[in-house]
Coordinates of C-alpha atoms in Angstrom, one line a residue:
X1 CA 1.8 -9.5 22.3
X2 CA -0.1 -6.6 23.9
X3 CA -0.2 -3.3 22.1
X4 CA 0.4 -1.4 25.4
X5 CA 3.7 -3.2 25.8
X6 CA 5.1 -1.7 22.5
X7 CA 7.3 1.4 23.3
X8 CA 6.5 4.6 21.4
X9 CA 10.1 4.8 20.2
X10 CA 10.7 1.1 19.5
X11 CA 11.7 0.4 15.8
X12 CA 8.9 -1.9 14.7
X13 CA 9.4 -5.2 12.9
X14 CA 6.8 -6.5 10.6
X15 CA 4.8 -8.2 13.3
X16 CA 4.6 -5.2 15.7
X17 CA 4.0 -2.9 12.7
X18 CA 0.8 -4.8 11.8
X19 CA -0.5 -4.6 15.4
X20 CA 0.4 -0.9 15.7
X21 CA -1.3 0.1 12.4
X22 CA -4.4 -1.8 13.3
X23 CA -4.7 -0.3 16.8
X24 CA -4.1 3.3 15.6
X25 CA -6.5 3.1 12.7
X26 CA -9.2 1.3 14.6
X27 CA -10.8 4.4 16.2
X28 CA -11.6 5.7 12.8
X29 CA -13.5 2.5 11.9
X30 CA -15.3 1.6 15.2
X31 CA -18.7 1.9 13.4
X32 CA -17.6 -0.8 10.9
X33 CA -17.2 -3.9 13.1
X34 CA -17.0 -6.2 10.1
X35 CA -13.8 -4.4 9.1
X36 CA -12.3 -4.1 12.5
X37 CA -13.1 -7.7 13.5
X38 CA -11.3 -9.0 10.4
X39 CA -8.3 -6.7 10.7
X40 CA -7.9 -7.6 14.4
X41 CA -7.5 -11.2 13.5
X42 CA -5.1 -10.4 10.6
X43 CA -3.0 -8.1 12.8
X44 CA -2.5 -10.5 15.7
X45 CA -1.5 -13.5 13.7
X46 CA 1.3 -14.3 11.2
X47 CA 1.0 -16.8 8.4
X48 CA 4.0 -18.9 7.5
X49 CA 4.5 -16.8 4.3
X50 CA 4.5 -13.6 6.3
X51 CA 7.0 -15.1 8.8
X52 CA 9.3 -15.9 5.9
X53 CA 8.9 -12.8 3.8
X54 CA 8.1 -10.2 6.4
X55 CA 5.7 -8.6 4.0
X56 CA 1.9 -8.7 3.6
X57 CA 0.4 -11.4 1.5
X58 CA -2.6 -11.1 -1.0
X59 CA -4.8 -12.8 1.7
X60 CA -4.6 -9.6 3.8
X61 CA -6.4 -7.7 1.0
X62 CA -7.2 -4.1 2.1
X63 CA -5.3 -4.5 5.4
X64 CA -2.2 -5.5 3.4
X65 CA -2.5 -2.4 1.2
X66 CA -2.7 -0.3 4.4
X67 CA 0.5 -1.8 5.7
X68 CA 2.2 -1.1 2.3
X69 CA 1.2 2.5 2.4
X70 CA 3.4 2.9 5.5
X71 CA 6.3 0.8 4.4
X72 CA 6.5 2.0 0.8
X73 CA 4.6 5.3 0.5
X74 CA 4.8 7.2 3.9
X75 CA 8.1 5.9 5.1
X76 CA 9.9 4.2 2.1
X77 CA 13.1 2.6 3.2
X78 CA 12.9 4.0 6.8
X79 CA 12.7 2.5 10.2
X80 CA 9.2 3.0 11.6
X81 CA 8.2 3.6 15.2
X82 CA 4.8 3.5 17.0
X83 CA 5.0 7.2 17.4
X84 CA 5.5 7.8 13.7
X85 CA 2.5 5.6 12.9
X86 CA 0.3 7.5 15.4
X87 CA 1.3 10.9 14.1
X88 CA 0.5 10.0 10.5
X89 CA -2.9 8.5 11.3
X90 CA -3.7 11.5 13.6
X91 CA -2.9 13.9 10.8
X92 CA -3.8 11.9 7.7
X93 CA -6.4 9.4 8.8
X94 CA -9.2 10.6 6.5
X95 CA -6.7 10.8 3.6
X96 CA -5.6 7.2 4.2
X97 CA -9.2 6.0 4.3
X98 CA -9.8 7.9 1.0
X99 CA -7.0 5.8 -0.6
X100 CA -8.5 2.6 0.8
X101 CA -12.1 3.5 0.0
X102 CA -12.6 1.5 -3.2
X103 CA -10.8 -1.5 -1.7
X104 CA -13.0 -1.4 1.4
X105 CA -16.1 -1.2 -0.8
X106 CA -15.1 -4.2 -2.8
X107 CA -13.9 -6.3 0.2
X108 CA -16.8 -5.4 2.5
X109 CA -19.9 -4.9 0.3
X110 CA -22.2 -4.7 3.4
X111 CA -20.3 -1.6 4.7
X112 CA -22.7 0.5 2.7
X113 CA -22.6 3.8 4.7
X114 CA -18.8 4.2 4.9
X115 CA -17.8 7.8 3.8
X116 CA -14.3 9.2 3.8
X117 CA -15.7 12.7 4.0
X118 CA -17.3 12.4 7.4
X119 CA -14.8 14.6 9.2
X120 CA -15.0 17.3 6.5
X121 CA -18.8 17.3 6.7
X122 CA -18.7 17.7 10.5
X123 CA -16.3 20.6 10.1
X124 CA -18.7 22.4 7.7
X125 CA -21.6 21.8 10.1
X126 CA -19.6 23.3 13.0
X127 CA -18.4 26.3 10.9
X128 CA -21.8 26.8 9.4
X129 CA -20.4 27.5 6.0
X130 CA -18.5 25.9 3.1
X131 CA -16.6 27.4 0.3
X132 CA -17.5 27.8 -3.4
X133 CA -16.3 29.6 -6.5
X134 CA -17.2 33.3 -6.6
X135 CA -16.8 33.5 -10.4
X136 CA -20.0 34.6 -12.1
X137 CA -19.7 32.1 -15.0
X138 CA -19.5 29.3 -12.4
X139 CA -22.6 30.7 -10.7
X140 CA -24.4 30.7 -14.1
X141 CA -23.6 27.1 -14.7
X142 CA -24.7 26.1 -11.2
X143 CA -27.9 28.1 -11.6
X144 CA -28.6 26.4 -15.0
X145 CA -29.1 23.0 -13.3
X146 CA -32.0 24.4 -11.4
X147 CA -34.1 25.3 -14.4
X148 CA -35.4 22.2 -16.1
X149 CA -38.2 24.1 -17.8
X150 CA -35.7 26.0 -19.9
X151 CA -34.3 22.9 -21.5
X152 CA -35.9 22.7 -24.9
X153 CA -36.5 19.5 -26.7
X154 CA -35.4 19.3 -30.3
X155 CA -36.8 17.1 -33.1
X156 CA -34.4 14.2 -32.1
X157 CA -35.6 14.2 -28.5
X158 CA -32.5 15.9 -27.1
X159 CA -32.7 18.7 -24.6
X160 CA -30.6 21.9 -24.5
X161 CA -30.7 25.3 -22.7
X162 CA -29.1 28.6 -23.1
X163 CA -26.9 29.9 -20.3
X164 CA -27.9 33.6 -20.0
X165 CA -26.5 36.2 -17.6
X166 CA -28.6 39.0 -15.9
X167 CA -28.0 41.3 -18.9
X168 CA -29.6 38.9 -21.3
X169 CA -26.3 37.8 -22.9
X170 CA -25.9 34.2 -23.9
X171 CA -22.8 32.9 -22.1
X172 CA -23.0 29.4 -23.3
X173 CA -25.2 26.4 -24.1
X174 CA -26.0 23.3 -21.9
X175 CA -27.3 20.0 -23.2
X176 CA -28.4 16.8 -21.6
X177 CA -26.5 13.8 -22.9
X178 CA -26.6 10.8 -20.4
X179 CA -23.8 8.4 -20.9
X180 CA -23.4 4.8 -20.0
X181 CA -20.5 3.7 -17.7
X182 CA -18.5 0.9 -19.1
X183 CA -15.9 -1.7 -18.2
X184 CA -14.3 -1.8 -14.7
X185 CA -16.4 1.1 -13.4
X186 CA -19.4 -1.2 -12.9
X187 CA -20.0 -4.5 -11.1
X188 CA -22.8 -7.0 -11.3
X189 CA -26.2 -5.3 -11.8
X190 CA -24.7 -1.8 -11.4
X191 CA -25.1 -0.9 -15.1
X192 CA -28.8 -1.6 -15.0
X193 CA -29.2 0.5 -11.8
X194 CA -27.2 3.4 -13.4
X195 CA -29.4 3.4 -16.5
X196 CA -32.5 3.5 -14.4
X197 CA -31.1 6.5 -12.5
X198 CA -30.3 8.3 -15.7
X199 CA -33.9 7.9 -16.9
X200 CA -34.8 10.6 -14.4
X201 CA -32.2 13.1 -15.6
X202 CA -34.4 15.9 -16.8
X203 CA -36.8 15.7 -13.9
X204 CA -33.9 15.8 -11.5
X205 CA -32.8 19.3 -12.4
X206 CA -33.8 21.5 -9.4
X207 CA -32.2 23.5 -6.5
X208 CA -31.3 20.3 -4.7
X209 CA -29.2 19.4 -7.7
X210 CA -27.5 22.8 -7.4
X211 CA -26.8 21.9 -3.7
X212 CA -24.9 18.8 -4.9
X213 CA -23.1 20.8 -7.5
X214 CA -21.7 23.0 -4.6
X215 CA -21.1 20.1 -2.2
X216 CA -19.2 17.9 -4.7
X217 CA -17.1 20.9 -5.8
X218 CA -16.3 21.7 -2.2
X219 CA -15.4 18.1 -1.2
X220 CA -13.3 17.8 -4.3
X221 CA -11.3 20.8 -3.1
X222 CA -10.9 19.6 0.5
X223 CA -11.3 15.8 0.8
X224 CA -9.0 12.9 -0.2
X225 CA -9.0 12.0 -3.8
X226 CA -7.7 9.0 -5.8
X227 CA -4.5 9.2 -7.8
X228 CA -6.6 10.0 -10.9
X229 CA -8.5 12.8 -9.2
X230 CA -11.8 11.1 -8.2
X231 CA -13.6 12.0 -5.0
X232 CA -15.4 9.2 -3.2
X233 CA -18.9 10.8 -2.7
X234 CA -21.5 9.1 -0.5
X235 CA -25.2 9.9 -0.4
X236 CA -24.9 10.2 3.3
X237 CA -22.6 13.2 2.9
X238 CA -25.4 15.2 1.4
X239 CA -28.1 14.0 3.7
X240 CA -26.1 14.7 6.8
X241 CA -25.0 18.2 5.7
X242 CA -28.6 19.0 4.8
X243 CA -29.8 18.1 8.3
X244 CA -32.0 15.2 7.2
X245 CA -33.0 13.0 10.2
X246 CA -31.9 9.4 10.3
X247 CA -34.4 6.6 11.0
X248 CA -34.8 5.6 14.6
X249 CA -34.5 1.9 15.6
X250 CA -36.7 0.3 18.2
X251 CA -34.2 1.1 20.9
X252 CA -34.1 4.8 19.9
X253 CA -30.7 4.8 18.2
X254 CA -30.1 6.1 14.7
X255 CA -30.2 3.3 12.1
X256 CA -29.4 5.2 8.9
X257 CA -31.2 7.2 6.3
X258 CA -34.3 6.2 4.3
X259 CA -33.4 4.5 1.0
X260 CA -35.7 6.9 -0.8
X261 CA -33.7 9.9 0.5
X262 CA -30.4 8.3 -0.5
X263 CA -31.5 7.5 -4.0
X264 CA -33.0 10.9 -4.5
X265 CA -29.5 12.3 -4.0
X266 CA -27.9 9.9 -6.4
X267 CA -30.5 10.6 -9.1
X268 CA -29.4 14.2 -9.1
X269 CA -25.7 13.3 -9.1
X270 CA -26.4 11.2 -12.2
X271 CA -28.1 14.3 -13.7
X272 CA -25.0 16.4 -13.1
X273 CA -22.9 13.8 -14.9
X274 CA -25.3 14.0 -17.9
X275 CA -24.9 17.8 -18.5
X276 CA -22.5 19.0 -21.2
X277 CA -21.7 22.7 -21.5
X278 CA -20.2 24.9 -24.2
X279 CA -19.1 28.3 -23.1
X280 CA -19.0 31.3 -25.5
X281 CA -15.9 32.5 -27.2
X282 CA -15.9 36.3 -27.7
X283 CA -19.1 37.6 -29.4
X284 CA -22.2 35.4 -29.4
X285 CA -25.1 35.5 -31.7
X286 CA -28.4 35.6 -29.9
X287 CA -31.0 33.3 -31.6
X288 CA -34.2 31.5 -30.8
X289 CA -33.7 29.0 -28.0
X290 CA -35.3 26.2 -30.1
X291 CA -32.3 26.4 -32.4
X292 CA -29.8 25.9 -29.6
X293 CA -28.8 22.4 -30.5
X294 CA -27.5 23.7 -33.9
X295 CA -24.1 24.5 -32.3
X296 CA -22.7 25.9 -35.5
X297 CA -24.8 29.0 -35.1
X298 CA -22.8 30.0 -32.0
X299 CA -19.1 30.9 -31.6
X300 CA -18.7 28.3 -28.8
X301 CA -16.0 26.0 -27.6
X302 CA -16.4 22.3 -27.8
X303 CA -18.9 20.7 -25.4
X304 CA -17.5 19.3 -22.1
X305 CA -19.1 17.4 -19.3
X306 CA -19.5 19.2 -16.0
X307 CA -18.6 16.1 -14.0
X308 CA -17.2 12.6 -14.7
X309 CA -18.2 9.5 -12.8
X310 CA -15.9 6.6 -12.1
X311 CA -16.9 3.6 -10.1
X312 CA -20.3 3.4 -8.5
X313 CA -21.3 1.5 -5.4
X314 CA -24.7 -0.3 -5.4
X315 CA -26.6 -1.4 -2.3
X316 CA -28.2 -4.9 -2.2
X317 CA -31.2 -6.1 -0.2
X318 CA -29.8 -8.3 2.6
X319 CA -32.6 -10.8 2.3
X320 CA -33.4 -11.0 -1.4
X321 CA -30.0 -10.0 -2.8
X322 CA -31.6 -7.7 -5.3
X323 CA -30.1 -4.3 -6.1
X324 CA -31.7 -1.4 -4.3
X325 CA -29.9 1.6 -5.7
X326 CA -26.7 3.6 -5.8
X327 CA -25.2 4.5 -2.4
X328 CA -21.8 6.0 -3.4
X329 CA -19.7 6.7 -6.4
X330 CA -16.5 8.2 -7.6
X331 CA -16.9 11.7 -9.2
X332 CA -14.7 14.6 -10.3
X333 CA -15.4 18.0 -11.9
X334 CA -13.9 18.3 -15.4
X335 CA -11.5 21.0 -16.5
X336 CA -14.5 23.1 -17.3
X337 CA -15.1 23.6 -13.6
X338 CA -11.7 23.0 -12.1
X339 CA -10.4 26.2 -13.7
X340 CA -12.8 28.1 -11.2
X341 CA -12.0 25.8 -8.3
X342 CA -8.2 25.2 -8.5
X343 CA -7.1 26.9 -11.7
X344 CA -6.5 30.3 -13.3
X345 CA -10.0 31.6 -12.6
X346 CA -10.0 30.5 -9.0
X347 CA -11.7 33.0 -6.6
X348 CA -13.2 31.3 -3.6
X349 CA -15.9 32.7 -1.4
X350 CA -18.0 31.7 1.6
X351 CA -21.3 29.9 1.0
X352 CA -23.7 29.8 4.0
X353 CA -24.6 26.3 5.1
X354 CA -28.3 27.3 5.2
X355 CA -28.4 27.3 1.4
X356 CA -28.0 23.5 1.5
X357 CA -30.4 23.1 4.4
X358 CA -33.4 25.1 3.1
X359 CA -36.0 22.9 1.3
X360 CA -35.6 22.8 -2.5
X361 CA -39.5 22.7 -2.6
X362 CA -40.8 25.1 -0.1
X363 CA -37.8 27.5 0.3
X364 CA -36.6 27.7 -3.3
X365 CA -36.4 31.6 -3.3
X366 CA -34.4 31.4 0.0
X367 CA -31.9 29.1 -1.6
X368 CA -31.5 31.1 -4.8
X369 CA -31.2 34.5 -3.0
X370 CA -28.7 33.2 -0.5
X371 CA -26.5 31.8 -3.3
X372 CA -26.7 35.1 -5.2
X373 CA -26.0 37.3 -2.1
X374 CA -23.0 35.1 -1.0
X375 CA -21.6 35.4 -4.5
X376 CA -22.1 39.2 -4.5
X377 CA -20.6 39.7 -1.1
X378 CA -17.4 37.9 -2.1
X379 CA -17.1 40.0 -5.3
X380 CA -17.9 43.2 -3.5
X381 CA -15.4 42.4 -0.8
X382 CA -12.7 42.4 -3.4
X383 CA -14.0 45.5 -5.0
X384 CA -14.6 47.2 -1.6
X385 CA -18.2 47.9 -2.4
X386 CA -19.7 45.6 0.2
X387 CA -22.6 47.8 1.2
X388 CA -23.7 48.8 -2.3
X389 CA -27.5 48.4 -2.5
X390 CA -29.4 46.0 -4.7
X391 CA -32.3 46.9 -7.0
X392 CA -35.5 45.1 -6.2
X393 CA -35.9 43.9 -9.8
X394 CA -32.5 42.3 -9.7
X395 CA -33.3 40.3 -6.6
X396 CA -36.7 39.3 -7.9
X397 CA -35.1 37.9 -11.0
X398 CA -32.7 35.8 -8.9
X399 CA -35.4 34.6 -6.6
X400 CA -37.4 33.5 -9.7
X401 CA -40.9 33.4 -8.2
X402 CA -43.6 31.6 -10.2
X403 CA -45.4 33.8 -12.7
X404 CA -48.8 33.0 -11.2
X405 CA -48.4 35.5 -8.3
X406 CA -50.0 38.9 -8.5
X407 CA -47.9 42.1 -7.7
X408 CA -49.1 42.3 -4.1
X409 CA -48.3 38.7 -3.5
X410 CA -44.9 39.1 -5.0
X411 CA -44.0 42.0 -2.7
X412 CA -45.2 40.0 0.3
X413 CA -43.1 36.9 -0.7
X414 CA -40.1 39.1 -1.4
X415 CA -40.2 40.8 2.0
X416 CA -41.0 37.6 3.9
X417 CA -38.1 35.8 2.3
X418 CA -35.7 38.6 3.4
X419 CA -37.2 38.5 6.9
X420 CA -36.6 34.7 7.0
X421 CA -33.0 35.2 5.9
X422 CA -32.5 37.7 8.7
X423 CA -34.1 35.5 11.3
X424 CA -31.9 32.6 10.2
X425 CA -28.7 34.8 10.4
X426 CA -28.1 34.4 6.7
X427 CA -28.2 38.2 6.5
X428 CA -27.6 40.7 9.3
X429 CA -30.4 43.0 8.3
X430 CA -32.2 44.6 5.3
X431 CA -34.1 47.7 4.5
X432 CA -35.3 49.9 1.6
X433 CA -32.7 52.6 1.1
X434 CA -35.3 55.4 0.8
X435 CA -38.1 53.8 2.6
X436 CA -41.5 53.1 1.1
X437 CA -43.9 55.8 -0.3
X438 CA -47.3 54.3 0.5
X439 CA -49.0 56.8 -1.9
X440 CA -46.9 55.4 -4.8
X441 CA -48.2 51.9 -4.0
X442 CA -51.8 53.1 -4.6
X443 CA -51.1 54.0 -8.2
X444 CA -52.1 51.7 -11.0
X445 CA -48.6 50.7 -12.2
X446 CA -46.9 50.8 -8.9
X447 CA -45.2 47.4 -9.3
X448 CA -43.2 48.1 -12.5
X449 CA -43.0 51.9 -12.3
X450 CA -42.1 52.2 -8.7
X451 CA -41.5 49.2 -6.4
X452 CA -39.2 47.1 -8.6
X453 CA -37.0 50.2 -9.1
X454 CA -36.4 50.7 -5.4
X455 CA -33.0 50.0 -3.8
X456 CA -32.6 47.6 -1.0
X457 CA -29.7 47.6 1.5
X458 CA -28.7 44.1 2.7
X459 CA -26.0 43.7 5.2
X460 CA -24.1 40.4 5.5
X461 CA -23.4 38.8 8.9
X462 CA -20.0 39.6 10.4
X463 CA -18.6 36.0 10.1
X464 CA -19.3 36.1 6.4
X465 CA -17.5 39.4 6.0
X466 CA -14.5 38.1 8.1
X467 CA -14.2 34.9 6.1
X468 CA -14.4 36.6 2.8
X469 CA -11.6 38.9 3.7
X470 CA -9.3 36.0 4.3
X471 CA -7.1 34.7 1.5
X472 CA -8.8 31.3 1.3
X473 CA -6.3 28.5 0.7
X474 CA -7.7 25.0 0.3
X475 CA -4.9 23.2 -1.4
X476 CA -4.2 19.7 -0.1
X477 CA -1.1 19.4 2.0
X478 CA 2.1 18.7 0.1
X479 CA 2.6 15.3 1.8
X480 CA -0.6 14.0 0.3
X481 CA 0.6 14.7 -3.3
X482 CA 3.9 13.1 -2.6
X483 CA 2.3 10.0 -1.1
X484 CA -0.1 9.8 -4.1
X485 CA 2.9 10.0 -6.4
X486 CA 4.6 7.1 -4.6
X487 CA 1.4 5.0 -4.7
X488 CA 1.2 5.7 -8.5
X489 CA 4.8 4.7 -8.9
X490 CA 4.3 1.5 -6.9
X491 CA 1.1 0.4 -8.5
X492 CA 1.1 1.7 -12.1
X493 CA 4.7 2.0 -13.2
X494 CA 7.7 -0.3 -13.0
X495 CA 10.8 1.5 -14.0
X496 CA 13.1 -1.1 -15.6
X497 CA 15.9 -0.9 -18.2
X498 CA 16.8 -4.2 -19.8
X499 CA 20.4 -5.3 -19.6
X500 CA 22.6 -4.2 -22.5
X501 CA 19.8 -1.9 -23.8
X502 CA 20.5 1.8 -24.0
X503 CA 17.9 3.9 -22.2
X504 CA 16.5 7.0 -23.8
X505 CA 16.4 8.7 -20.4
X506 CA 19.5 10.1 -18.8
X507 CA 18.5 11.3 -15.3
X508 CA 20.6 14.1 -13.7
X509 CA 20.7 15.3 -10.2
X510 CA 19.7 18.8 -11.2
X511 CA 16.2 17.7 -12.1
X512 CA 16.9 18.0 -15.9
X513 CA 16.4 15.1 -18.3
X514 CA 17.8 14.9 -21.8
X515 CA 16.1 12.7 -24.3
X516 CA 17.5 11.9 -27.7
X517 CA 14.6 10.8 -30.0
X518 CA 16.0 8.2 -32.4
X519 CA 15.4 9.1 -36.1
X520 CA 16.8 7.9 -39.4
X521 CA 17.2 11.5 -40.5
X522 CA 17.9 13.9 -37.6
X523 CA 18.2 13.5 -33.9
X524 CA 16.5 16.4 -32.1
X525 CA 17.5 17.0 -28.4
X526 CA 14.6 17.7 -26.1
X527 CA 15.4 18.8 -22.6
X528 CA 12.9 18.5 -19.7
X529 CA 13.3 21.1 -17.1
X530 CA 11.0 23.6 -15.3
X531 CA 12.2 26.3 -17.8
X532 CA 11.3 24.2 -20.9
X533 CA 7.9 23.3 -19.4
X534 CA 7.2 27.0 -18.7
X535 CA 8.3 28.0 -22.2
X536 CA 5.9 25.4 -23.7
X537 CA 3.0 26.5 -21.5
X538 CA 3.5 30.1 -22.6
X539 CA 4.0 29.2 -26.3
X540 CA 0.7 27.3 -26.5
X541 CA -1.1 29.5 -24.0
X542 CA -1.9 26.5 -21.8
X543 CA -2.7 26.8 -18.1
X544 CA -1.0 24.7 -15.5
X545 CA -4.3 23.0 -14.7
X546 CA -4.9 22.1 -18.4
X547 CA -1.3 20.8 -18.8
X548 CA -1.5 18.7 -15.6
X549 CA -4.7 17.0 -16.9
X550 CA -3.1 16.4 -20.4
X551 CA 0.0 15.0 -18.8
X552 CA -1.9 12.9 -16.2
X553 CA -0.5 14.3 -13.0
X554 CA -1.8 16.4 -10.2
X555 CA -2.0 20.2 -10.6
X556 CA -0.1 20.8 -7.3
X557 CA 2.7 18.4 -8.3
X558 CA 3.2 20.2 -11.6
X559 CA 3.1 23.6 -9.9
X560 CA 5.8 22.5 -7.4
X561 CA 7.9 21.2 -10.3
X562 CA 7.6 24.5 -12.2
X563 CA 8.6 26.4 -9.0
X564 CA 11.5 24.0 -8.4
X565 CA 10.0 23.1 -5.1
X566 CA 9.8 19.3 -5.6
X567 CA 11.5 17.6 -2.7
X568 CA 12.3 14.4 -4.6
X569 CA 12.5 13.1 -8.2
X570 CA 9.6 11.1 -9.5
X571 CA 10.6 9.2 -12.6
X572 CA 7.0 8.4 -13.6
X573 CA 6.0 12.0 -13.7
X574 CA 9.3 12.9 -15.5
X575 CA 8.4 10.3 -18.2
X576 CA 4.9 11.8 -18.6
X577 CA 6.2 15.3 -18.9
X578 CA 8.8 14.2 -21.5
X579 CA 6.2 12.5 -23.6
X580 CA 3.9 15.5 -23.3
X581 CA 6.7 17.8 -24.5
X582 CA 7.4 15.5 -27.4
X583 CA 3.8 15.5 -28.5
X584 CA 3.7 19.3 -28.3
X585 CA 6.8 19.5 -30.5
X586 CA 5.1 17.3 -33.1
X587 CA 1.9 19.3 -33.1

């Protein structure tokens, strides 16, 4: 059967559905001929079992999962046409590949450069900016990963650093605590490769690590995620967005990135996963940094990781079969960061793409100043103080020049950096508010007594002003959450009630659920409803984001439930919320 002969409005049977799904998804996978060749063969032939059951068999592997997404997640119980398949893949192609990513990696181990984030990376390159949190505490945590010299080693060989704001107040403590991945997260020699990567944790803290902090946070906000919230992050994502050149083959075509460049990215991602942070609660006692690991001296919350890593993808040498390093992995920010990205402290602002493209070696002041200015412009847009001048001393502190420079050299580097930012359109223009008094510069203490106290006017580019004035909305479309819910229900939970056995759950049409908890003493009735959930959140002062993580469901799904906007009932999520309410009642 030819694909062109299938009408757009024809209701597809299983055989024509296979062909249609393959032909429509193929353009997204043209680079991966190993995948498309196998899927072409699978789509245009029917096994005896398929003929009998009209369902995909285990032998179809990832392609079978793809078919099931359409029949049981996107269009459960519905007739499907060619046009419906095309519309879903056009709108949700990257999302679908995100769901399939881990299966593709396992089935096609040589498809090493597959990234589900490619379209989002291209979008950022075209727009010349990405989005980041504009919260100052978030900025401090990101800034902390650039300062390895401030991590102090204690007697046990552990490293910790204070997180200090520009007023000298300690906002928290960070410590390095590499952890080993266990169980199903690793395959073959991956554990050994991961441990070797962690060995470079301290040396991997620099401004490139801060770039990855921003990029992973952004992709987590905007790219497909697994049902448990993990982003599939590929080293190529970072290299491409930074403008790193690919290796040229003999015929002049691109043949991929250098292995060294890829693994340098993953060393820093591993470093991010090894950082634990404790933020301050109310008043903080300022003590000697060498005493930082003694957590009891601070009024701090418990330590939390910044990022969690799931499965990792290791590359193997095609000739020797030996492991070469980590290409891709699953990663997600923890609740410590998500509160600033998609939670109660969410304030998003524009981050100029140049900050990721400047060299972390030769343009460190450029990167640091760009981050700081982008943060301030978002804050000042809200406060309507966009053109408020900066003090030279404040900008110098953010740029963090080496202490070896003399005053005259520092002034030159400061002004040259601002000139470079203007030339690169990171800023529109800059100037000293009151000009420069050359006579003052001839005096003995001109640096501290005069120049560092001067005010500098820095004007942001018009596109940055325009974007920051927008109400940035980066939530995933609702259909994605609903499909993920269906996939979870299909794969993780089988709702069954044994015959002649009384179920504890009485589902009602009005979205309320009553549960009677059996007890030999007293039966307490617990009702699940949006109102009872809101009441519990308020009683225990729990954010929607925190509750969603504790329950084990997506933040947007819980938000829709609380707003009574859920389009359908999800029994698995209902069960999770019920059990969460029961636990809260017991606590």
